[in-house]
Amino acid sequence: MSRENVNFQVEERSGRITRARAKELSESGGILCSSKSSGVQKHILRANSKRMASDDIKTCSGSSHGLPNKRRAVLKDVTNISTKGFDKNCRNVSNIQGAKTTRKVSSKAKANAPSNAPEEILGAEEDANTRLAEDLSKIRVVESREVSLRETLDEKERTEQTRSLTSRECGVSDMILSVSSEESIPQPNEKYMAPQRSAALRDRGVIDIDSNSKCLQSCSTYAPDIYDRIRVTELDQRASTTYMEQLQQDITANMRGILVDWLVEVSEEYNLVSDTLYLTVNVIDRFLSQNYIEKKRLQLVGVASMLIASKYEEICAPRVEDFCFITDNTYTKGEVVEMESEVLNILHFRLSVPTTKTFLRRFIQSAHASYKVPCIELEFLANYLAELTLVEYSFLKFLPSLIAASAVFLARWTLDQSDHPWNPTLEHYTGYSVSQLKTVVLALHDLQLNTSASSLNAIRQKYKQPKFKCVATLTSTKSVLSLF
């Protein structure tokens, strides 16, 4: 066997030559099993392995020799992905494709590698795969850092925007608060501040009825301001005092009195509060002051007005059918509802108006301030005298507050004639002096005595009941004219 054949066989064999294989070759005449020949063989194999390892390394490093350029293309694609920073989905797809290509290239490298390649070739491939894995992990770390950095920047921007908006809102709210505190919110009036007010009232001989008030409904803290406002309102929302002569031609003052007297009986039938009765009469007078009405529809106006007042004042107002029934079905439900709408439109839905009852509560409280024990007869008698004026058309020319003050004046005089019924406390809280009450008190005293012999007795019968202490039967023995 020639030397070239020996070399061919050596190059064709792969792996280590064992003793059995060497013996087989020696017997066949291929290779002698001597130390020299084995040294030459080892030298040849080592040289071949070094050459192939260097070629493989050059191929992995991007050389033009050895394997094809697919591995370089894969690395170039991976580098482009890491530098250009495509969308997250594109990056994931590229990473997957790069990993698959790497696996294909490594498998092809293993397939194309010579069968007699030593362990160094496998080590070089493993080193290349390791570096590629490290590059991919670095790319993922950079991508995750970019994403986290982008999220952090977005969060900072949102935080700054929120802070700027909050600061603007705070600035606006501070501006509103400063403006409202200086301009919109009224400053406390010194005369209504509790300590100064009580001291000033004591100096004038006036009892402060709001300092020790335990009734929450009296609104003692704001009562002076409230009643000052009500005194202005009663001047603005008054009925005409001459609408019977100037506007109405088919009805008279006597017809109005008959209607009011009947409504008193209706309010008693349905147990309505006195506020409802006062508001009903107020609505009737204001409506008749602006709208002409025929005699046959006057009762319809009264029923619709009481329906409106009941809805405004009562907790459980009577139904429309109840008012139709009380009129003996003279009017249908549709007619009552239609008149209700007409009245509300004429009055522009202005129902929060001060009546005599509104002032009577405050003035009776002032009258009780001089009593050690509240007098229930005083309250009933003052209410009785005030309700007598509802029937009389002539009392429209007097303000509700003036009628209430006159009713308290006459009631005190009727119950106790040993002392003058007026005092500084009543004069302070009513705002009327004795001389200002003279005309109304004298007219009210005539109603109490029924000097005109009126047949409208619904109110008198109402206050003759024991639940009202029969105050309608009380009269004064002395002349009221001596008080002025």
Short mmCIF file of C-alpha atoms in Angstrom, two decimals:
data_model
loop_
_atom_site.label_atom_id
_atom_site.label_comp_id
_atom_site.label_asym_id
_atom_site.label_seq_id
_atom_site.Cartn_x
_atom_site.Cartn_y
_atom_site.Cartn_z
CA MET A 1 0.00 0.00 0.00
CA SER A 2 1.42 3.36 -1.05
CA ARG A 3 1.79 6.43 1.17
CA GLU A 4 -0.97 8.30 -0.68
CA ASN A 5 -3.38 5.46 0.04
CA VAL A 6 -2.37 5.54 3.68
CA ASN A 7 -3.03 9.24 3.81
CA PHE A 8 -6.36 8.81 2.03
CA GLN A 9 -7.42 6.19 4.49
CA VAL A 10 -6.27 8.29 7.39
CA GLU A 11 -8.22 11.28 6.14
CA GLU A 12 -11.23 9.12 5.44
CA ARG A 13 -11.29 7.75 8.95
CA SER A 14 -12.69 9.86 11.63
CA GLY A 15 -12.08 9.76 15.34
CA ARG A 16 -9.35 8.04 17.35
CA ILE A 17 -7.48 4.87 16.10
CA THR A 18 -7.84 2.22 18.71
CA ARG A 19 -5.48 -0.70 19.25
CA ALA A 20 -7.91 -3.09 17.61
CA ARG A 21 -8.16 -0.87 14.57
CA ALA A 22 -4.40 -0.45 14.37
CA LYS A 23 -3.96 -4.22 14.57
CA GLU A 24 -6.50 -4.70 11.82
CA LEU A 25 -4.72 -2.20 9.59
CA SER A 26 -1.34 -3.73 10.24
CA GLU A 27 -2.60 -7.16 9.36
CA SER A 28 -4.10 -5.84 6.17
CA GLY A 29 -0.88 -3.99 5.34
CA GLY A 30 -2.37 -0.49 5.58
CA ILE A 31 -0.69 1.10 8.64
CA LEU A 32 2.17 -0.18 10.76
CA CYS A 33 1.52 -0.15 14.44
CA SER A 34 4.75 1.59 15.40
CA SER A 35 5.35 4.60 17.58
CA LYS A 36 6.81 6.51 14.73
CA SER A 37 3.93 5.93 12.40
CA SER A 38 1.48 6.71 15.12
CA GLY A 39 3.32 9.97 15.83
CA VAL A 40 3.18 10.94 12.16
CA GLN A 41 -0.49 10.08 12.05
CA LYS A 42 -1.20 12.15 15.13
CA HIS A 43 0.74 15.05 13.64
CA ILE A 44 -1.24 14.87 10.41
CA LEU A 45 -4.56 14.70 12.23
CA ARG A 46 -3.61 17.57 14.51
CA ALA A 47 -2.67 19.74 11.55
CA ASN A 48 -5.85 18.93 9.71
CA SER A 49 -7.93 19.65 12.80
CA LYS A 50 -6.19 22.98 13.36
CA ARG A 51 -6.79 23.98 9.75
CA MET A 52 -10.47 23.09 9.86
CA ALA A 53 -10.91 24.85 13.22
CA SER A 54 -9.29 28.01 11.84
CA ASP A 55 -11.57 27.87 8.80
CA ASP A 56 -14.61 27.45 11.04
CA ILE A 57 -13.60 30.35 13.21
CA LYS A 58 -13.12 32.54 10.16
CA THR A 59 -16.52 31.50 8.89
CA CYS A 60 -18.17 32.42 12.25
CA SER A 61 -16.35 35.76 12.28
CA GLY A 62 -17.73 36.73 8.90
CA SER A 63 -14.91 35.55 6.54
CA SER A 64 -15.63 34.89 2.91
CA HIS A 65 -14.14 31.37 3.15
CA GLY A 66 -15.77 28.30 4.60
CA LEU A 67 -19.50 28.21 5.09
CA PRO A 68 -21.93 30.37 3.06
CA ASN A 69 -22.89 33.92 4.09
CA LYS A 70 -26.21 32.94 5.70
CA ARG A 71 -24.77 33.25 9.20
CA ARG A 72 -23.52 36.76 8.40
CA ALA A 73 -26.95 37.69 7.07
CA VAL A 74 -28.58 36.49 10.27
CA LEU A 75 -26.21 38.46 12.42
CA LYS A 76 -26.70 41.51 10.20
CA ASP A 77 -30.47 41.23 10.58
CA VAL A 78 -30.15 40.90 14.34
CA THR A 79 -27.87 43.95 14.43
CA ASN A 80 -30.34 45.95 12.36
CA ILE A 81 -33.18 45.02 14.67
CA SER A 82 -31.27 46.16 17.74
CA THR A 83 -30.23 49.48 16.23
CA LYS A 84 -33.26 50.62 14.26
CA GLY A 85 -35.75 49.81 17.01
CA PHE A 86 -38.78 48.62 15.10
CA ASP A 87 -42.13 48.07 16.69
CA LYS A 88 -42.33 45.63 19.54
CA ASN A 89 -44.25 43.04 17.54
CA CYS A 90 -41.76 43.29 14.65
CA ARG A 91 -38.86 42.84 17.06
CA ASN A 92 -40.39 39.71 18.53
CA VAL A 93 -40.94 38.23 15.07
CA SER A 94 -37.35 39.09 14.03
CA ASN A 95 -35.97 37.54 17.19
CA ILE A 96 -37.89 34.35 16.52
CA GLN A 97 -36.77 34.26 12.89
CA GLY A 98 -33.17 34.96 13.90
CA ALA A 99 -33.23 32.17 16.43
CA LYS A 100 -34.66 29.74 13.87
CA THR A 101 -32.06 30.76 11.28
CA THR A 102 -29.27 30.33 13.79
CA ARG A 103 -30.47 26.86 14.60
CA LYS A 104 -30.62 26.03 10.87
CA VAL A 105 -27.13 27.38 10.26
CA SER A 106 -25.67 25.48 13.18
CA SER A 107 -27.32 22.29 12.01
CA LYS A 108 -26.01 22.84 8.47
CA ALA A 109 -22.56 23.56 9.84
CA LYS A 110 -22.65 20.32 11.71
CA ALA A 111 -23.83 18.49 8.60
CA ASN A 112 -21.17 20.03 6.33
CA ALA A 113 -18.42 19.60 8.86
CA PRO A 114 -15.97 16.72 8.03
CA SER A 115 -16.65 13.47 9.75
CA ASN A 116 -13.19 13.50 11.24
CA ALA A 117 -13.56 16.96 12.85
CA PRO A 118 -12.23 16.96 16.39
CA GLU A 119 -13.84 18.32 19.51
CA GLU A 120 -12.37 21.78 18.89
CA ILE A 121 -14.84 22.37 16.05
CA LEU A 122 -17.77 21.61 18.31
CA GLY A 123 -16.28 23.90 20.93
CA ALA A 124 -15.99 26.76 18.43
CA GLU A 125 -19.61 26.29 17.37
CA GLU A 126 -20.72 26.27 20.99
CA ASP A 127 -18.77 29.50 21.59
CA ALA A 128 -20.46 31.13 18.57
CA ASN A 129 -23.91 30.01 19.77
CA THR A 130 -23.14 31.31 23.24
CA ARG A 131 -22.11 34.70 21.88
CA LEU A 132 -25.25 34.83 19.75
CA ALA A 133 -27.42 34.00 22.77
CA GLU A 134 -25.66 36.70 24.77
CA ASP A 135 -26.28 39.22 21.96
CA LEU A 136 -29.95 38.28 21.85
CA SER A 137 -30.26 38.58 25.64
CA LYS A 138 -28.59 42.00 25.47
CA ILE A 139 -31.05 43.04 22.77
CA ARG A 140 -33.97 41.94 24.95
CA VAL A 141 -32.53 43.77 27.95
CA VAL A 142 -32.13 46.94 25.89
CA GLU A 143 -35.67 46.59 24.55
CA SER A 144 -37.10 46.09 28.05
CA ARG A 145 -35.13 49.09 29.29
CA GLU A 146 -36.42 51.19 26.40
CA VAL A 147 -39.99 50.14 27.14
CA SER A 148 -39.62 50.81 30.86
CA LEU A 149 -37.94 54.15 30.13
CA ARG A 150 -40.73 55.11 27.73
CA GLU A 151 -43.38 54.14 30.32
CA THR A 152 -41.51 56.12 32.97
CA LEU A 153 -41.37 59.20 30.73
CA ASP A 154 -45.08 58.88 29.91
CA GLU A 155 -45.89 58.55 33.59
CA LYS A 156 -43.81 61.63 34.39
CA GLU A 157 -45.58 63.60 31.66
CA ARG A 158 -49.00 62.58 32.98
CA THR A 159 -47.93 63.47 36.51
CA GLU A 160 -46.70 66.88 35.41
CA GLN A 161 -49.91 67.52 33.48
CA THR A 162 -51.98 66.50 36.50
CA ARG A 163 -49.95 68.74 38.75
CA SER A 164 -50.31 71.68 36.37
CA LEU A 165 -54.08 71.17 36.08
CA THR A 166 -54.36 70.81 39.85
CA SER A 167 -52.38 73.96 40.39
CA ARG A 168 -54.59 75.81 37.92
CA GLU A 169 -57.75 74.53 39.61
CA CYS A 170 -56.37 75.44 42.99
CA GLY A 171 -55.52 78.87 41.69
CA VAL A 172 -59.01 79.34 40.28
CA SER A 173 -60.63 78.03 43.46
CA ASP A 174 -58.45 80.30 45.57
CA MET A 175 -59.44 83.20 43.35
CA ILE A 176 -63.12 82.29 43.66
CA LEU A 177 -62.82 81.92 47.40
CA SER A 178 -61.02 85.21 47.72
CA VAL A 179 -63.58 87.00 45.58
CA SER A 180 -66.53 85.35 47.31
CA SER A 181 -65.08 86.02 50.73
CA GLU A 182 -64.59 89.67 49.89
CA GLU A 183 -67.63 90.42 47.75
CA SER A 184 -70.27 87.67 47.53
CA ILE A 185 -70.55 86.56 51.13
CA PRO A 186 -72.17 89.31 53.18
CA GLN A 187 -70.24 90.40 56.18
CA PRO A 188 -71.97 89.97 59.55
CA ASN A 189 -73.92 93.00 60.63
CA GLU A 190 -72.77 94.26 64.00
CA LYS A 191 -76.25 94.97 65.26
CA TYR A 192 -77.18 91.30 64.71
CA MET A 193 -74.17 89.81 66.42
CA ALA A 194 -75.43 88.10 69.55
CA PRO A 195 -73.39 89.79 72.34
CA GLN A 196 -73.52 93.31 70.94
CA ARG A 197 -77.16 92.93 69.94
CA SER A 198 -78.30 91.72 73.35
CA ALA A 199 -76.45 94.53 75.11
CA ALA A 200 -77.88 97.16 72.76
CA LEU A 201 -81.42 95.82 73.18
CA ARG A 202 -81.15 95.77 76.98
CA ASP A 203 -80.11 99.39 76.98
CA ARG A 204 -83.30 100.26 75.12
CA GLY A 205 -85.50 98.11 77.37
CA VAL A 206 -86.05 95.49 74.65
CA ILE A 207 -86.07 91.77 75.41
CA ASP A 208 -83.96 89.70 73.00
CA ILE A 209 -86.34 86.95 71.86
CA ASP A 210 -83.69 85.23 69.74
CA SER A 211 -80.95 84.78 72.34
CA ASN A 212 -82.60 81.97 74.31
CA SER A 213 -84.82 80.51 71.60
CA LYS A 214 -84.79 76.71 71.59
CA CYS A 215 -87.10 76.29 68.60
CA LEU A 216 -85.13 75.27 65.54
CA GLN A 217 -87.92 76.37 63.19
CA SER A 218 -87.69 79.94 64.42
CA CYS A 219 -84.18 80.28 62.88
CA SER A 220 -83.23 82.63 65.69
CA THR A 221 -79.72 83.24 64.34
CA TYR A 222 -80.99 84.58 61.03
CA ALA A 223 -84.50 85.70 62.03
CA PRO A 224 -83.74 89.47 62.06
CA ASP A 225 -82.31 89.36 58.53
CA ILE A 226 -85.12 87.10 57.30
CA TYR A 227 -87.88 89.38 58.54
CA ASP A 228 -86.15 92.46 57.20
CA ARG A 229 -86.22 90.83 53.81
CA ILE A 230 -89.86 89.80 54.20
CA ARG A 231 -90.82 93.38 55.02
CA VAL A 232 -89.43 94.42 51.65
CA THR A 233 -91.13 91.53 49.83
CA GLU A 234 -94.61 92.36 51.12
CA LEU A 235 -94.40 95.72 49.34
CA ASP A 236 -93.53 94.12 45.99
CA GLN A 237 -96.09 91.30 45.86
CA ARG A 238 -99.31 92.98 46.88
CA ALA A 239 -102.73 92.65 45.31
CA SER A 240 -104.42 95.70 43.93
CA THR A 241 -106.55 97.50 46.50
CA THR A 242 -109.00 98.79 43.90
CA TYR A 243 -109.39 95.91 41.43
CA MET A 244 -113.12 95.61 42.19
CA GLU A 245 -113.74 99.15 41.02
CA GLN A 246 -111.27 99.27 38.14
CA LEU A 247 -111.22 95.76 36.61
CA GLN A 248 -114.02 93.55 37.84
CA GLN A 249 -117.52 94.35 36.64
CA ASP A 250 -119.46 91.12 37.16
CA ILE A 251 -118.46 90.47 40.78
CA THR A 252 -118.57 92.58 43.93
CA ALA A 253 -116.77 92.81 47.27
CA ASN A 254 -119.70 91.05 48.94
CA MET A 255 -119.34 88.10 46.53
CA ARG A 256 -115.69 87.91 47.39
CA GLY A 257 -116.56 87.84 51.10
CA ILE A 258 -119.04 85.01 50.56
CA LEU A 259 -116.41 83.01 48.65
CA VAL A 260 -113.79 83.47 51.41
CA ASP A 261 -116.30 82.56 54.12
CA TRP A 262 -117.12 79.34 52.23
CA LEU A 263 -113.42 78.53 51.81
CA VAL A 264 -113.00 78.80 55.60
CA GLU A 265 -115.57 76.04 55.94
CA VAL A 266 -113.76 73.97 53.29
CA SER A 267 -110.45 74.33 55.12
CA GLU A 268 -112.13 73.14 58.31
CA GLU A 269 -113.70 70.21 56.45
CA TYR A 270 -110.31 68.98 55.19
CA ASN A 271 -108.35 70.06 58.29
CA LEU A 272 -106.11 72.43 56.39
CA VAL A 273 -103.61 74.64 58.21
CA SER A 274 -104.21 78.37 58.51
CA ASP A 275 -101.28 79.09 56.19
CA THR A 276 -103.20 77.40 53.38
CA LEU A 277 -106.21 79.63 53.98
CA TYR A 278 -104.14 82.82 54.00
CA LEU A 279 -102.30 81.84 50.83
CA THR A 280 -105.59 80.91 49.13
CA VAL A 281 -107.04 84.36 49.71
CA ASN A 282 -103.80 85.99 48.58
CA VAL A 283 -103.82 84.01 45.33
CA ILE A 284 -107.45 84.93 44.68
CA ASP A 285 -106.86 88.65 45.18
CA ARG A 286 -103.73 88.73 43.03
CA PHE A 287 -105.45 86.81 40.25
CA LEU A 288 -108.52 89.04 40.31
CA SER A 289 -106.23 92.07 40.24
CA GLN A 290 -104.91 91.04 36.80
CA ASN A 291 -107.65 89.02 35.13
CA TYR A 292 -111.31 89.70 34.49
CA ILE A 293 -113.59 86.93 35.74
CA GLU A 294 -117.30 86.24 35.41
CA LYS A 295 -119.55 85.65 38.35
CA LYS A 296 -120.29 82.03 37.42
CA ARG A 297 -116.58 81.20 37.47
CA LEU A 298 -115.73 82.93 40.74
CA GLN A 299 -116.16 79.76 42.79
CA LEU A 300 -113.97 77.91 40.28
CA VAL A 301 -111.23 80.47 40.89
CA GLY A 302 -111.57 79.92 44.65
CA VAL A 303 -111.38 76.13 44.32
CA ALA A 304 -108.36 76.25 42.01
CA SER A 305 -106.61 78.74 44.33
CA MET A 306 -107.15 76.49 47.34
CA LEU A 307 -105.86 73.52 45.36
CA ILE A 308 -102.69 75.46 44.55
CA ALA A 309 -102.23 76.62 48.15
CA SER A 310 -102.80 73.08 49.45
CA LYS A 311 -100.10 71.69 47.18
CA TYR A 312 -97.75 74.40 48.41
CA GLU A 313 -98.45 74.27 52.16
CA GLU A 314 -99.94 70.88 53.02
CA ILE A 315 -98.17 67.58 53.48
CA CYS A 316 -101.14 65.63 52.09
CA ALA A 317 -103.13 67.95 49.87
CA PRO A 318 -106.73 67.10 48.91
CA ARG A 319 -107.25 65.66 45.45
CA VAL A 320 -108.87 67.44 42.54
CA GLU A 321 -111.86 65.12 42.88
CA ASP A 322 -112.33 66.29 46.47
CA PHE A 323 -112.64 69.90 45.35
CA CYS A 324 -115.06 68.88 42.63
CA PHE A 325 -117.13 67.04 45.21
CA ILE A 326 -117.13 69.99 47.62
CA THR A 327 -118.68 72.12 44.88
CA ASP A 328 -121.41 69.49 44.39
CA ASN A 329 -119.79 68.63 41.03
CA THR A 330 -120.58 72.05 39.66
CA TYR A 331 -117.20 71.95 37.90
CA THR A 332 -115.50 68.98 36.28
CA LYS A 333 -111.98 67.81 36.97
CA GLY A 334 -110.80 69.16 33.65
CA GLU A 335 -112.20 72.61 34.38
CA VAL A 336 -110.49 72.74 37.79
CA VAL A 337 -107.13 71.69 36.32
CA GLU A 338 -107.47 74.19 33.49
CA MET A 339 -108.24 77.02 35.91
CA GLU A 340 -105.31 75.95 38.10
CA SER A 341 -102.99 76.29 35.11
CA GLU A 342 -104.45 79.67 34.21
CA VAL A 343 -104.01 81.04 37.73
CA LEU A 344 -100.40 79.85 37.95
CA ASN A 345 -99.54 81.37 34.59
CA ILE A 346 -101.10 84.71 35.51
CA LEU A 347 -99.13 84.77 38.80
CA HIS A 348 -95.93 83.48 37.11
CA PHE A 349 -95.81 80.72 39.75
CA ARG A 350 -94.93 83.20 42.50
CA LEU A 351 -96.32 81.52 45.59
CA SER A 352 -93.66 82.40 48.18
CA VAL A 353 -95.38 85.54 49.40
CA PRO A 354 -95.57 86.88 52.96
CA THR A 355 -99.05 86.81 54.45
CA THR A 356 -100.48 88.05 57.75
CA LYS A 357 -99.77 84.63 59.25
CA THR A 358 -96.08 84.97 58.39
CA PHE A 359 -95.71 88.07 60.59
CA LEU A 360 -98.15 86.88 63.24
CA ARG A 361 -95.81 84.12 64.42
CA ARG A 362 -92.97 86.57 65.01
CA PHE A 363 -95.12 89.17 66.71
CA ILE A 364 -96.84 86.67 69.03
CA GLN A 365 -93.39 85.46 70.08
CA SER A 366 -92.47 89.05 70.90
CA ALA A 367 -95.67 89.45 72.92
CA HIS A 368 -94.92 86.29 74.92
CA ALA A 369 -91.49 87.65 75.89
CA SER A 370 -93.09 89.81 78.62
CA TYR A 371 -94.99 86.82 80.07
CA LYS A 372 -93.46 84.41 82.49
CA VAL A 373 -95.74 81.69 81.13
CA PRO A 374 -96.86 81.75 77.45
CA CYS A 375 -100.52 82.65 77.11
CA ILE A 376 -102.29 80.31 74.71
CA GLU A 377 -105.40 82.49 74.65
CA LEU A 378 -103.31 85.36 73.30
CA GLU A 379 -102.23 83.27 70.32
CA PHE A 380 -105.74 82.05 69.53
CA LEU A 381 -107.28 85.49 69.89
CA ALA A 382 -104.69 87.15 67.68
CA ASN A 383 -105.24 84.49 65.00
CA TYR A 384 -109.00 84.97 65.25
CA LEU A 385 -108.78 88.74 64.79
CA ALA A 386 -106.38 88.35 61.87
CA GLU A 387 -108.64 85.85 60.08
CA LEU A 388 -111.60 88.20 60.39
CA THR A 389 -109.80 90.53 57.99
CA LEU A 390 -109.69 87.89 55.25
CA VAL A 391 -113.38 88.28 54.57
CA GLU A 392 -113.23 92.07 54.31
CA TYR A 393 -112.15 93.52 50.98
CA SER A 394 -111.46 96.88 52.63
CA PHE A 395 -108.48 95.46 54.55
CA LEU A 396 -106.50 94.94 51.34
CA LYS A 397 -105.23 98.48 51.65
CA PHE A 398 -103.31 97.55 54.82
CA LEU A 399 -100.03 95.70 54.78
CA PRO A 400 -100.03 92.16 56.22
CA SER A 401 -97.43 93.16 58.83
CA LEU A 402 -99.60 96.07 59.97
CA ILE A 403 -102.66 93.82 60.33
CA ALA A 404 -100.63 91.28 62.33
CA ALA A 405 -99.28 93.95 64.69
CA SER A 406 -102.78 95.40 65.20
CA ALA A 407 -104.18 91.93 65.94
CA VAL A 408 -101.56 91.38 68.66
CA PHE A 409 -102.23 94.85 70.07
CA LEU A 410 -106.02 94.27 70.31
CA ALA A 411 -105.62 90.74 71.63
CA ARG A 412 -103.39 91.91 74.49
CA TRP A 413 -105.82 94.67 75.32
CA THR A 414 -108.80 92.26 75.27
CA LEU A 415 -107.11 89.82 77.66
CA ASP A 416 -105.54 92.38 80.01
CA GLN A 417 -106.83 95.94 80.30
CA SER A 418 -104.81 96.80 83.37
CA ASP A 419 -101.72 97.78 81.41
CA HIS A 420 -100.91 99.29 78.04
CA PRO A 421 -100.69 96.50 75.44
CA TRP A 422 -97.70 98.00 73.63
CA ASN A 423 -94.12 97.98 74.89
CA PRO A 424 -90.61 98.63 73.54
CA THR A 425 -90.13 94.94 72.71
CA LEU A 426 -93.20 94.80 70.47
CA GLU A 427 -92.39 98.15 68.91
CA HIS A 428 -88.85 96.95 68.09
CA TYR A 429 -89.83 93.65 66.48
CA THR A 430 -92.96 94.84 64.68
CA GLY A 431 -91.48 98.12 63.53
CA TYR A 432 -94.71 100.00 64.32
CA SER A 433 -95.41 102.57 66.97
CA VAL A 434 -98.75 103.01 68.73
CA SER A 435 -99.78 105.92 66.54
CA GLN A 436 -99.20 103.89 63.37
CA LEU A 437 -101.53 101.15 64.61
CA LYS A 438 -104.48 103.38 65.47
CA THR A 439 -106.48 103.15 62.22
CA VAL A 440 -106.14 99.40 61.83
CA VAL A 441 -106.81 98.67 65.51
CA LEU A 442 -110.05 100.68 65.44
CA ALA A 443 -111.23 98.93 62.26
CA LEU A 444 -110.30 95.56 63.68
CA HIS A 445 -112.15 96.33 66.90
CA ASP A 446 -115.31 96.97 64.85
CA LEU A 447 -114.92 93.54 63.26
CA GLN A 448 -114.54 91.97 66.69
CA LEU A 449 -117.77 93.59 67.90
CA ASN A 450 -119.46 92.90 64.52
CA THR A 451 -120.86 96.35 64.40
CA SER A 452 -121.90 95.88 60.76
CA ALA A 453 -124.00 92.80 61.66
CA SER A 454 -122.31 90.66 59.01
CA SER A 455 -123.89 87.29 58.29
CA LEU A 456 -120.57 85.70 57.36
CA ASN A 457 -119.98 83.73 60.53
CA ALA A 458 -117.70 80.87 59.48
CA ILE A 459 -114.69 82.32 61.28
CA ARG A 460 -116.68 83.19 64.38
CA GLN A 461 -118.11 79.70 64.58
CA LYS A 462 -114.66 78.25 64.11
CA TYR A 463 -113.14 80.13 67.07
CA LYS A 464 -116.09 79.49 69.34
CA GLN A 465 -114.95 75.89 69.64
CA PRO A 466 -113.33 74.76 72.91
CA LYS A 467 -110.15 73.73 71.11
CA PHE A 468 -109.60 77.44 70.46
CA LYS A 469 -110.56 78.40 74.04
CA CYS A 470 -113.75 80.05 72.72
CA VAL A 471 -111.85 83.27 72.04
CA ALA A 472 -114.56 84.46 69.61
CA THR A 473 -116.79 85.22 72.62
CA LEU A 474 -114.25 87.55 74.27
CA THR A 475 -114.66 91.33 74.00
CA SER A 476 -113.11 94.33 75.72
CA THR A 477 -115.12 96.31 78.21
CA LYS A 478 -113.13 99.52 77.88
CA SER A 479 -112.79 101.70 74.83
CA VAL A 480 -109.73 101.13 72.67
CA LEU A 481 -109.67 104.79 71.66
CA SER A 482 -108.29 105.74 75.07
CA LEU A 483 -105.03 103.94 74.28
CA PHE A 484 -104.01 106.41 71.58
#
